[in-house]
Short mmCIF file of C-alpha atoms in Angstrom, two decimals:
data_model
loop_
_atom_site.label_atom_id
_atom_site.label_comp_id
_atom_site.label_asym_id
_atom_site.label_seq_id
_atom_site.Cartn_x
_atom_site.Cartn_y
_atom_site.Cartn_z
CA MET W 67 -14.47 2.93 -37.51
CA THR W 68 -15.11 -0.55 -36.18
CA ASP W 69 -11.68 -1.71 -35.08
CA PRO W 70 -12.28 -2.95 -31.50
CA PHE W 71 -8.70 -2.21 -30.41
CA LYS W 72 -9.06 1.40 -31.54
CA GLN W 73 -12.47 1.85 -29.95
CA LEU W 74 -11.36 0.42 -26.62
CA HIS W 75 -8.17 2.46 -26.77
CA ASP W 76 -10.08 5.68 -27.26
CA ALA W 77 -12.57 4.89 -24.52
CA MET W 78 -9.76 4.19 -22.06
CA GLU W 79 -7.94 7.34 -23.01
CA GLU W 80 -11.02 9.39 -22.31
CA PHE W 81 -11.68 7.51 -19.07
CA SER W 82 -8.17 8.18 -17.90
CA ALA W 83 -8.15 11.84 -18.95
CA GLU W 84 -11.36 12.51 -17.03
CA ARG W 85 -9.67 11.20 -13.90
CA ASP W 86 -6.23 12.75 -14.42
CA TRP W 87 -4.68 9.29 -14.31
CA ASP W 88 -2.26 9.78 -17.17
CA GLN W 89 0.40 10.79 -14.68
CA PHE W 90 0.45 7.20 -13.35
CA HIS W 91 0.40 5.53 -16.73
CA SER W 92 4.03 5.35 -17.71
CA PRO W 93 4.79 2.24 -19.78
CA LYS W 94 6.72 0.85 -16.80
CA ASN W 95 3.74 1.19 -14.48
CA LEU W 96 1.29 -0.12 -17.05
CA ALA W 97 3.47 -3.18 -17.62
CA MET W 98 3.45 -3.79 -13.86
CA ALA W 99 -0.34 -3.45 -13.71
CA LEU W 100 -0.70 -5.83 -16.64
CA THR W 101 1.31 -8.54 -14.87
CA VAL W 102 -0.70 -8.07 -11.70
CA GLU W 103 -3.93 -8.55 -13.66
CA ALA W 104 -2.53 -11.62 -15.43
CA ALA W 105 -1.68 -13.07 -12.02
CA GLU W 106 -5.21 -12.37 -10.80
CA LEU W 107 -6.53 -14.21 -13.84
CA GLN W 108 -4.19 -17.11 -13.13
CA GLU W 109 -5.32 -17.15 -9.50
CA CYS W 110 -8.78 -18.24 -10.69
CA PHE W 111 -7.22 -21.50 -11.87
CA GLN W 112 -4.42 -22.23 -9.43
CA TRP W 113 -6.10 -24.79 -7.20
CA LEU W 114 -8.15 -26.37 -9.98
CA THR W 115 -7.04 -29.41 -11.92
CA GLU W 116 -6.60 -28.93 -15.65
CA ALA W 117 -9.89 -30.78 -16.19
CA GLN W 118 -11.72 -28.55 -13.70
CA SER W 119 -10.29 -25.48 -15.42
CA GLN W 120 -12.29 -26.51 -18.50
CA GLU W 121 -15.58 -26.66 -16.65
CA LEU W 122 -16.00 -23.42 -14.77
CA ASP W 123 -19.30 -22.65 -13.15
CA GLU W 124 -21.04 -19.33 -13.79
CA LYS W 125 -19.53 -17.63 -10.73
CA GLN W 126 -16.01 -18.65 -11.70
CA LEU W 127 -16.61 -17.61 -15.29
CA THR W 128 -17.79 -14.17 -14.25
CA ALA W 129 -14.57 -13.63 -12.32
CA VAL W 130 -12.51 -14.92 -15.24
CA ARG W 131 -14.31 -12.63 -17.70
CA ASP W 132 -13.50 -9.59 -15.58
CA GLU W 133 -9.85 -10.52 -15.29
CA ILE W 134 -9.54 -11.20 -19.01
CA ALA W 135 -10.94 -7.72 -19.59
CA ASP W 136 -8.46 -6.17 -17.15
CA VAL W 137 -5.53 -7.80 -18.94
CA GLN W 138 -6.87 -6.71 -22.33
CA LEU W 139 -7.51 -3.14 -21.23
CA TYR W 140 -4.05 -2.62 -19.73
CA LEU W 141 -2.48 -4.21 -22.79
CA ILE W 142 -4.32 -1.80 -25.09
CA ARG W 143 -3.36 1.12 -22.86
CA LEU W 144 0.32 0.10 -22.79
CA ALA W 145 0.43 -0.49 -26.54
CA GLY W 146 -1.20 2.89 -27.09
CA LYS W 147 1.44 4.69 -25.03
CA LEU W 148 4.17 3.05 -27.12
CA ASP W 149 2.41 3.45 -30.48
CA VAL W 150 2.40 -0.31 -30.96
CA ASP W 151 -0.26 -1.71 -33.30
CA ILE W 152 -1.30 -4.84 -31.40
CA GLU W 153 -2.94 -6.55 -34.33
CA ALA W 154 0.04 -6.06 -36.62
CA ALA W 155 2.38 -7.21 -33.83
CA CYS W 156 0.34 -10.40 -33.45
CA TRP W 157 0.46 -11.28 -37.13
CA ALA W 158 4.20 -10.62 -37.23
CA LYS W 159 4.70 -12.80 -34.16
CA MET W 160 2.64 -15.62 -35.63
CA GLU W 161 4.92 -15.63 -38.67
CA LYS W 162 7.98 -15.86 -36.43
CA ASN W 163 6.36 -18.70 -34.51
CA ALA W 164 5.60 -20.59 -37.71
CA GLU W 165 9.29 -20.47 -38.60
CA LYS W 166 10.43 -21.34 -35.09
CA TYR W 167 8.11 -24.29 -34.58
CA PRO W 168 7.72 -26.05 -37.94
CA ALA W 169 4.62 -28.23 -37.77
CA GLU W 170 6.32 -31.32 -39.14
CA GLN W 171 9.07 -31.20 -36.52
CA VAL W 172 7.15 -30.53 -33.33
CA LYS W 173 3.96 -32.42 -34.00
CA GLY W 174 2.44 -34.81 -31.54
CA SER W 175 5.07 -35.25 -28.91
CA ALA W 176 4.86 -33.65 -25.53
CA LYS W 177 8.56 -34.20 -25.08
CA LYS W 178 9.37 -32.35 -28.27
CA TYR W 179 6.95 -29.58 -27.35
CA THR W 180 8.34 -28.94 -23.91
CA SER W 181 11.95 -29.30 -24.97
CA PHE W 182 11.33 -26.90 -27.86
CA MET W 183 9.65 -24.50 -25.50
CA SER W 184 12.31 -24.67 -22.80
CA ASN W 185 15.10 -24.06 -25.32
CA ARG W 186 13.58 -20.92 -26.72
CA MET T 231 -15.36 -11.00 -41.45
CA THR T 232 -12.95 -8.38 -40.18
CA ASP T 233 -13.02 -8.80 -36.42
CA PRO T 234 -9.31 -8.98 -35.48
CA PHE T 235 -9.99 -11.06 -32.34
CA LYS T 236 -11.83 -13.64 -34.43
CA GLN T 237 -9.22 -13.74 -37.16
CA LEU T 238 -6.35 -14.13 -34.73
CA HIS T 239 -8.31 -16.74 -32.79
CA ASP T 240 -8.88 -18.82 -35.90
CA ALA T 241 -5.27 -18.54 -37.02
CA MET T 242 -4.03 -19.71 -33.62
CA GLU T 243 -6.47 -22.57 -33.56
CA GLU T 244 -5.20 -23.79 -36.91
CA PHE T 245 -1.58 -23.27 -35.85
CA SER T 246 -2.13 -25.30 -32.72
CA ALA T 247 -4.07 -28.07 -34.46
CA GLU T 248 -1.32 -28.54 -37.03
CA ARG T 249 1.11 -29.14 -34.19
CA ASP T 250 -1.11 -31.24 -31.94
CA TRP T 251 -0.68 -28.68 -29.16
CA ASP T 252 -4.27 -28.65 -28.00
CA GLN T 253 -3.42 -31.27 -25.42
CA PHE T 254 -1.29 -28.69 -23.57
CA HIS T 255 -3.77 -25.85 -23.84
CA SER T 256 -6.02 -26.31 -20.85
CA PRO T 257 -7.28 -22.98 -19.49
CA LYS T 258 -5.06 -23.52 -16.43
CA ASN T 259 -1.94 -23.92 -18.56
CA LEU T 260 -2.83 -21.04 -20.86
CA ALA T 261 -3.36 -18.76 -17.87
CA MET T 262 0.11 -19.74 -16.63
CA ALA T 263 1.65 -19.05 -20.03
CA LEU T 264 -0.10 -15.68 -20.18
CA THR T 265 1.39 -14.59 -16.86
CA VAL T 266 4.83 -15.72 -17.95
CA GLU T 267 4.54 -13.61 -21.11
CA ALA T 268 3.29 -10.62 -19.12
CA ALA T 269 6.34 -10.96 -16.88
CA GLU T 270 8.62 -11.08 -19.92
CA LEU T 271 7.00 -7.89 -21.15
CA GLN T 272 7.49 -6.31 -17.74
CA GLU T 273 11.12 -7.41 -17.73
CA CYS T 274 11.76 -5.03 -20.65
CA PHE T 275 11.01 -2.14 -18.28
CA GLN T 276 12.23 -3.27 -14.89
CA TRP T 277 15.57 -1.47 -14.73
CA LEU T 278 14.39 1.60 -16.61
CA THR T 279 13.11 4.73 -14.95
CA GLU T 280 9.53 5.69 -15.75
CA ALA T 281 10.88 8.43 -18.02
CA GLN T 282 13.16 6.00 -19.86
CA SER T 283 10.24 3.63 -20.31
CA GLN T 284 8.62 6.31 -22.47
CA GLU T 285 11.59 6.63 -24.80
CA LEU T 286 12.50 3.16 -25.96
CA ASP T 287 15.02 2.75 -28.73
CA GLU T 288 14.22 0.60 -31.77
CA LYS T 289 15.82 -2.54 -30.31
CA GLN T 290 13.86 -2.24 -27.08
CA LEU T 291 10.68 -1.52 -28.98
CA THR T 292 11.09 -4.62 -31.13
CA ALA T 293 11.35 -6.76 -28.01
CA VAL T 294 8.33 -5.04 -26.47
CA ARG T 295 6.27 -5.54 -29.63
CA ASP T 296 6.95 -9.27 -29.58
CA GLU T 297 6.01 -9.59 -25.93
CA ILE T 298 2.83 -7.58 -26.40
CA ALA T 299 1.90 -9.99 -29.18
CA ASP T 300 2.62 -13.02 -26.98
CA VAL T 301 0.34 -11.70 -24.24
CA GLN T 302 -2.39 -10.90 -26.74
CA LEU T 303 -2.18 -14.28 -28.47
CA TYR T 304 -2.37 -16.30 -25.24
CA LEU T 305 -5.23 -14.12 -24.05
CA ILE T 306 -7.17 -14.79 -27.25
CA ARG T 307 -6.42 -18.49 -26.99
CA LEU T 308 -7.53 -18.66 -23.34
CA ALA T 309 -10.70 -16.67 -24.00
CA GLY T 310 -11.47 -18.94 -26.95
CA LYS T 311 -11.21 -22.07 -24.81
CA LEU T 312 -13.68 -20.57 -22.33
CA ASP T 313 -16.02 -19.05 -24.92
CA VAL T 314 -15.40 -15.58 -23.55
CA ASP T 315 -15.99 -12.67 -25.92
CA ILE T 316 -13.05 -10.42 -25.08
CA GLU T 317 -14.47 -7.29 -26.60
CA ALA T 318 -17.81 -7.63 -24.79
CA ALA T 319 -15.98 -8.40 -21.55
CA CYS T 320 -13.94 -5.21 -21.94
CA TRP T 321 -16.97 -2.97 -22.47
CA ALA T 322 -18.71 -4.56 -19.49
CA LYS T 323 -15.61 -4.03 -17.35
CA MET T 324 -15.31 -0.41 -18.39
CA GLU T 325 -18.85 0.17 -17.22
CA LYS T 326 -18.05 -1.37 -13.85
CA ASN T 327 -14.93 0.78 -13.61
CA ALA T 328 -16.90 3.93 -14.36
CA GLU T 329 -19.17 3.17 -11.41
CA LYS T 330 -16.32 2.18 -9.13
CA TYR T 331 -14.13 5.20 -9.83
CA PRO T 332 -16.42 8.20 -10.36
CA ALA T 333 -14.44 10.88 -12.16
CA GLU T 334 -15.44 13.65 -9.79
CA GLN T 335 -14.26 11.73 -6.73
CA VAL T 336 -10.90 10.39 -7.84
CA LYS T 337 -9.71 13.21 -10.05
CA GLY T 338 -6.29 14.71 -9.83
CA SER T 339 -4.86 13.38 -6.63
CA ALA T 340 -2.26 10.66 -6.54
CA LYS T 341 -3.16 9.96 -2.95
CA LYS T 342 -6.80 9.42 -3.81
CA TYR T 343 -5.83 7.29 -6.78
CA THR T 344 -3.53 4.96 -4.91
CA SER T 345 -5.77 4.72 -1.87
CA PHE T 346 -8.72 3.93 -4.13
CA MET T 347 -6.67 1.35 -5.93
CA SER T 348 -5.29 -0.29 -2.81
CA ASN T 349 -8.73 -0.57 -1.24
CA ARG T 350 -10.25 -2.33 -4.20
CA MET S 86 17.89 -26.96 15.34
CA THR S 87 17.85 -23.24 14.55
CA ASP S 88 17.76 -23.17 10.77
CA PRO S 89 14.84 -20.83 9.99
CA PHE S 90 14.13 -22.46 6.61
CA LYS S 91 13.79 -25.85 8.30
CA GLN S 92 11.62 -24.53 11.12
CA LEU S 93 9.27 -22.71 8.77
CA HIS S 94 9.17 -25.72 6.48
CA ASP S 95 8.13 -28.02 9.30
CA ALA S 96 5.53 -25.60 10.60
CA MET S 97 3.97 -25.30 7.14
CA GLU S 98 3.98 -29.03 6.64
CA GLU S 99 2.09 -29.50 9.88
CA PHE S 100 -0.29 -26.65 9.04
CA SER S 101 -1.05 -28.19 5.69
CA ALA S 102 -1.42 -31.75 7.02
CA GLU S 103 -3.95 -30.60 9.64
CA ARG S 104 -6.06 -29.15 6.82
CA ASP S 105 -5.62 -31.95 4.27
CA TRP S 106 -4.18 -29.41 1.83
CA ASP S 107 -1.36 -31.57 0.55
CA GLN S 108 -3.58 -32.71 -2.29
CA PHE S 109 -3.48 -29.17 -3.75
CA HIS S 110 0.23 -28.66 -3.25
CA SER S 111 1.77 -30.12 -6.38
CA PRO S 112 4.94 -28.26 -7.40
CA LYS S 113 3.03 -26.89 -10.39
CA ASN S 114 0.29 -25.41 -8.20
CA LEU S 115 2.73 -24.08 -5.63
CA ALA S 116 4.73 -22.36 -8.36
CA MET S 117 1.51 -20.71 -9.55
CA ALA S 118 0.63 -19.58 -6.03
CA LEU S 119 4.13 -18.19 -5.58
CA THR S 120 3.84 -16.02 -8.70
CA VAL S 121 0.44 -14.78 -7.58
CA GLU S 122 1.88 -13.73 -4.22
CA ALA S 123 4.85 -12.06 -5.91
CA ALA S 124 2.40 -10.09 -8.05
CA GLU S 125 0.45 -9.06 -4.94
CA LEU S 126 3.71 -7.84 -3.42
CA GLN S 127 4.49 -5.92 -6.61
CA GLU S 128 1.02 -4.41 -6.59
CA CYS S 129 1.93 -2.54 -3.40
CA PHE S 130 4.47 -0.57 -5.44
CA GLN S 131 2.95 -0.24 -8.88
CA TRP S 132 1.58 3.29 -8.70
CA LEU S 133 4.38 4.63 -6.52
CA THR S 134 7.45 6.35 -7.87
CA GLU S 135 10.76 4.68 -7.12
CA ALA S 136 11.40 7.36 -4.50
CA GLN S 137 8.02 6.78 -2.86
CA SER S 138 8.70 3.04 -2.79
CA GLN S 139 11.57 3.78 -0.43
CA GLU S 140 9.41 5.68 2.04
CA LEU S 141 6.43 3.52 2.86
CA ASP S 142 4.13 4.51 5.67
CA GLU S 143 3.22 2.03 8.39
CA LYS S 144 0.06 0.85 6.66
CA GLN S 145 1.85 0.17 3.39
CA LEU S 146 4.67 -1.55 5.24
CA THR S 147 2.27 -3.87 7.02
CA ALA S 148 0.81 -4.96 3.70
CA VAL S 149 4.29 -5.44 2.24
CA ARG S 150 5.42 -7.50 5.23
CA ASP S 151 2.49 -9.87 4.79
CA GLU S 152 3.14 -10.31 1.08
CA ILE S 153 6.86 -10.90 1.64
CA ALA S 154 5.89 -13.63 4.08
CA ASP S 155 3.49 -15.20 1.59
CA VAL S 156 6.18 -15.36 -1.09
CA GLN S 157 8.68 -16.81 1.39
CA LEU S 158 6.27 -19.42 2.72
CA TYR S 159 5.26 -20.70 -0.71
CA LEU S 160 8.89 -20.76 -1.77
CA ILE S 161 9.81 -22.89 1.25
CA ARG S 162 6.86 -25.18 0.60
CA LEU S 163 7.75 -25.61 -3.08
CA ALA S 164 11.42 -26.21 -2.33
CA GLY S 165 10.43 -28.76 0.30
CA LYS S 166 8.29 -30.71 -2.17
CA LEU S 167 11.26 -30.88 -4.56
CA ASP S 168 13.93 -31.54 -1.92
CA VAL S 169 15.73 -28.37 -2.85
CA ASP S 170 17.98 -26.82 -0.20
CA ILE S 171 17.20 -23.12 -0.65
CA GLU S 172 20.24 -21.85 1.16
CA ALA S 173 22.64 -24.05 -0.81
CA ALA S 174 20.89 -23.09 -4.06
CA CYS S 175 21.38 -19.40 -3.20
CA TRP S 176 25.10 -19.74 -2.56
CA ALA S 177 25.53 -21.72 -5.77
CA LYS S 178 23.61 -19.07 -7.71
CA MET S 179 25.67 -16.25 -6.23
CA GLU S 180 28.81 -17.96 -7.48
CA LYS S 181 27.34 -18.23 -10.96
CA ASN S 182 26.35 -14.56 -10.83
CA ALA S 183 29.85 -13.54 -9.80
CA GLU S 184 31.21 -15.26 -12.91
CA LYS S 185 28.50 -13.90 -15.17
CA TYR S 186 28.75 -10.29 -14.03
CA PRO S 187 32.42 -9.56 -13.27
CA ALA S 188 32.56 -6.43 -11.09
CA GLU S 189 35.22 -4.70 -13.18
CA GLN S 190 33.20 -5.06 -16.40
CA VAL S 191 29.72 -4.06 -15.30
CA LYS S 192 30.54 -1.39 -12.74
CA GLY S 193 28.90 1.98 -12.70
CA SER S 194 27.06 2.21 -15.95
CA ALA S 195 23.33 1.85 -16.25
CA LYS S 196 23.70 1.14 -19.93
CA LYS S 197 26.10 -1.72 -19.28
CA TYR S 198 23.87 -3.02 -16.51
CA THR S 199 20.69 -3.11 -18.53
CA SER S 200 22.36 -4.41 -21.66
CA PHE S 201 24.05 -7.14 -19.61
CA MET S 202 20.75 -7.98 -18.04
CA SER S 203 18.78 -8.00 -21.26
CA ASN S 204 21.29 -10.26 -22.99
CA ARG S 205 21.20 -12.90 -20.29
CA MET Z 49 26.41 -15.48 13.25
CA THR Z 50 24.68 -18.30 11.42
CA ASP Z 51 21.37 -16.80 10.32
CA PRO Z 52 21.18 -17.70 6.62
CA PHE Z 53 18.96 -14.72 5.77
CA LYS Z 54 21.52 -12.35 7.28
CA GLN Z 55 24.48 -14.04 5.61
CA LEU Z 56 22.84 -14.02 2.19
CA HIS Z 57 21.72 -10.44 2.70
CA ASP Z 58 25.23 -9.28 3.49
CA ALA Z 59 26.74 -11.20 0.58
CA MET Z 60 24.25 -9.63 -1.84
CA GLU Z 61 24.84 -6.17 -0.45
CA GLU Z 62 28.57 -6.54 -1.03
CA PHE Z 63 27.98 -8.02 -4.49
CA SER Z 64 25.78 -5.10 -5.44
CA ALA Z 65 28.09 -2.44 -3.97
CA GLU Z 66 31.05 -3.79 -5.94
CA ARG Z 67 29.04 -3.33 -9.14
CA ASP Z 68 27.40 0.01 -8.30
CA TRP Z 69 24.00 -1.61 -8.73
CA ASP Z 70 22.34 0.00 -5.73
CA GLN Z 71 21.06 2.76 -8.00
CA PHE Z 72 18.77 0.22 -9.72
CA HIS Z 73 17.58 -1.46 -6.55
CA SER Z 74 14.65 0.64 -5.45
CA PRO Z 75 11.98 -1.44 -3.71
CA LYS Z 76 9.74 -0.90 -6.74
CA ASN Z 77 12.32 -2.30 -9.15
CA LEU Z 78 13.24 -5.19 -6.85
CA ALA Z 79 9.57 -6.14 -6.53
CA MET Z 80 9.35 -6.20 -10.33
CA ALA Z 81 12.47 -8.35 -10.61
CA LEU Z 82 11.09 -10.72 -7.98
CA THR Z 83 7.88 -11.27 -9.96
CA VAL Z 84 9.85 -11.87 -13.14
CA GLU Z 85 11.93 -14.53 -11.40
CA ALA Z 86 8.81 -16.14 -9.93
CA ALA Z 87 7.37 -16.30 -13.44
CA GLU Z 88 10.56 -17.92 -14.73
CA LEU Z 89 10.25 -20.51 -11.97
CA GLN Z 90 6.63 -21.10 -12.91
CA GLU Z 91 7.61 -21.46 -16.55
CA CYS Z 92 9.52 -24.64 -15.65
CA PHE Z 93 6.17 -26.23 -14.78
CA GLN Z 94 3.68 -24.70 -17.17
CA TRP Z 95 3.41 -27.47 -19.75
CA LEU Z 96 3.82 -30.30 -17.25
CA THR Z 97 0.93 -32.11 -15.63
CA GLU Z 98 0.75 -31.87 -11.85
CA ALA Z 99 2.04 -35.45 -11.67
CA GLN Z 100 4.97 -34.67 -13.95
CA SER Z 101 5.79 -31.63 -11.83
CA GLN Z 102 6.53 -34.02 -8.98
CA GLU Z 103 9.03 -36.07 -10.96
CA LEU Z 104 11.51 -33.68 -12.48
CA ASP Z 105 14.61 -35.05 -14.16
CA GLU Z 106 18.03 -33.74 -13.21
CA LYS Z 107 18.11 -31.12 -15.99
CA GLN Z 108 14.73 -29.72 -15.00
CA LEU Z 109 15.71 -29.75 -11.33
CA THR Z 110 18.86 -27.79 -12.02
CA ALA Z 111 16.83 -25.08 -13.75
CA VAL Z 112 14.32 -25.05 -10.91
CA ARG Z 113 17.05 -24.77 -8.28
CA ASP Z 114 18.49 -21.71 -10.01
CA GLU Z 115 15.11 -20.02 -10.26
CA ILE Z 116 14.27 -20.76 -6.61
CA ALA Z 117 17.56 -19.10 -5.70
CA ASP Z 118 16.77 -16.05 -7.84
CA VAL Z 119 13.41 -15.59 -6.13
CA GLN Z 120 14.99 -16.01 -2.70
CA LEU Z 121 17.82 -13.61 -3.39
CA TYR Z 122 15.59 -10.82 -4.69
CA LEU Z 123 13.23 -11.35 -1.77
CA ILE Z 124 16.10 -10.98 0.71
CA ARG Z 125 17.34 -7.90 -1.14
CA LEU Z 126 13.89 -6.29 -1.16
CA ALA Z 127 13.25 -7.09 2.50
CA GLY Z 128 16.67 -5.65 3.36
CA LYS Z 129 15.89 -2.35 1.62
CA LEU Z 130 12.67 -2.06 3.64
CA ASP Z 131 14.12 -3.30 6.95
CA VAL Z 132 11.68 -6.19 7.00
CA ASP Z 133 12.70 -9.23 9.05
CA ILE Z 134 11.57 -12.05 6.75
CA GLU Z 135 11.59 -14.75 9.39
CA ALA Z 136 9.52 -12.71 11.85
CA ALA Z 137 7.12 -11.75 9.05
CA CYS Z 138 6.65 -15.44 8.22
CA TRP Z 139 5.82 -16.44 11.77
CA ALA Z 140 3.39 -13.54 12.09
CA LYS Z 141 1.72 -14.52 8.81
CA MET Z 142 1.41 -18.15 9.88
CA GLU Z 143 -0.45 -17.02 12.98
CA LYS Z 144 -2.83 -14.97 10.87
CA ASN Z 145 -3.36 -17.94 8.56
CA ALA Z 146 -4.12 -20.22 11.48
CA GLU Z 147 -6.90 -17.85 12.54
CA LYS Z 148 -8.18 -17.36 9.01
CA TYR Z 149 -8.30 -21.04 8.07
CA PRO Z 150 -9.30 -23.00 11.19
CA ALA Z 151 -8.33 -26.64 10.63
CA GLU Z 152 -11.67 -28.04 11.70
CA GLN Z 153 -13.57 -25.85 9.22
CA VAL Z 154 -11.52 -26.22 6.08
CA LYS Z 155 -10.33 -29.81 6.39
CA GLY Z 156 -10.57 -32.28 3.59
CA SER Z 157 -12.77 -30.65 1.03
CA ALA Z 158 -11.44 -29.18 -2.16
CA LYS Z 159 -14.59 -27.15 -2.52
CA LYS Z 160 -14.18 -25.62 0.90
CA TYR Z 161 -10.51 -24.99 0.22
CA THR Z 162 -10.97 -23.20 -3.06
CA SER Z 163 -14.01 -21.24 -1.92
CA PHE Z 164 -12.13 -20.19 1.22
CA MET Z 165 -9.18 -19.18 -0.89
CA SER Z 166 -11.18 -17.30 -3.48
CA ASN Z 167 -13.04 -15.33 -0.84
CA ARG Z 168 -9.92 -14.09 0.87
#
């Protein structure tokens, strides 16, 4: 079995079982923890310009890598509790997005992009 | 090639290129979008009890699935822009967590769990 | 002048000017910082049950007080940059809410509440 | 009595009592709702440049005003549930900040600012 989602899921399940942490891992709590981790990831960028955010130094990148992992791990854990197949959900969502944002209509204009996005 | 992270990454890259959206996808902006999607996922649970959050009906689950996908897709997109290997980052983080929260020390007690967590 | 919003606004403006921090305080960046602080506030509650969240000990309450202040201060700073009168905005929003959620229609039922909320 | 925090607090309490919504308003849930509203506020800015975020048009500003109000109202509601005096908490936090970021040490340099901030 080489599916990375499945492997990470199983490793987290074991990790959590060994610590008796399942009692804290309701979907509600996991969704809260996920948002907190996403905010910590965002914090790495908040005082940087967009250009600076593309040129992180090694120290910044190490922090970012850890936060990306935290978001991913809580997402896998939450999806596991709800029996959601993340990969399948992503492909289904990409199809919806392709219908919602037809390339020929939204291409090239920031105005169109943001007005599309804000009218979702 | 069957790595789901890679396949989703490439599909998003193509999707974005076709729409000229790369100009909006600085790491800073993608990190913001990720947090917004995490908050939308959290919103599905905010007025539910923890018990209710474990027993979603089909309509709730459909919404949750879409939001999980949105978080995952922005995370892949952000990691791609920064050349971060999500899977490797997750395994590295799990090792750090294993050192930080030794099973024998944190097991079983909510008090220990939350005090550990709040002293991170 | 005894308006607390105005007094806090002026104190923050002075604080920021003394440190040359205005350059970082675009509305975009302040909105990011606000979300990060809100997530830190939320983090205080994430592993607590709803009942526990009502009975914080003094240490928890001190942390919560600080995070509430951080959210409030960034909100005042952001509103100031955009010339938004927070108090007036609140009263206007409460009127909108009164129209959107008529007491006689939404009263008493969790189901009605959450379905109202999720259909916003 | 002209304290705006108190007036808004009392108006929200009445609004909530009329709708039997107190049952949903545990501090935990209110903290979640606050973060969701902060993220909605942030969403108004996420695809804008920092410069654009300073020059909102009337439509954007109307949306921002509503989201600022939502954040403020949930913050007042949460603070009320925990008997936290927001204004006092803000002044106390500003004193802490003045000690933590001495003007003469942090002035003028983005590098110093962000490294100060990231080492909090």
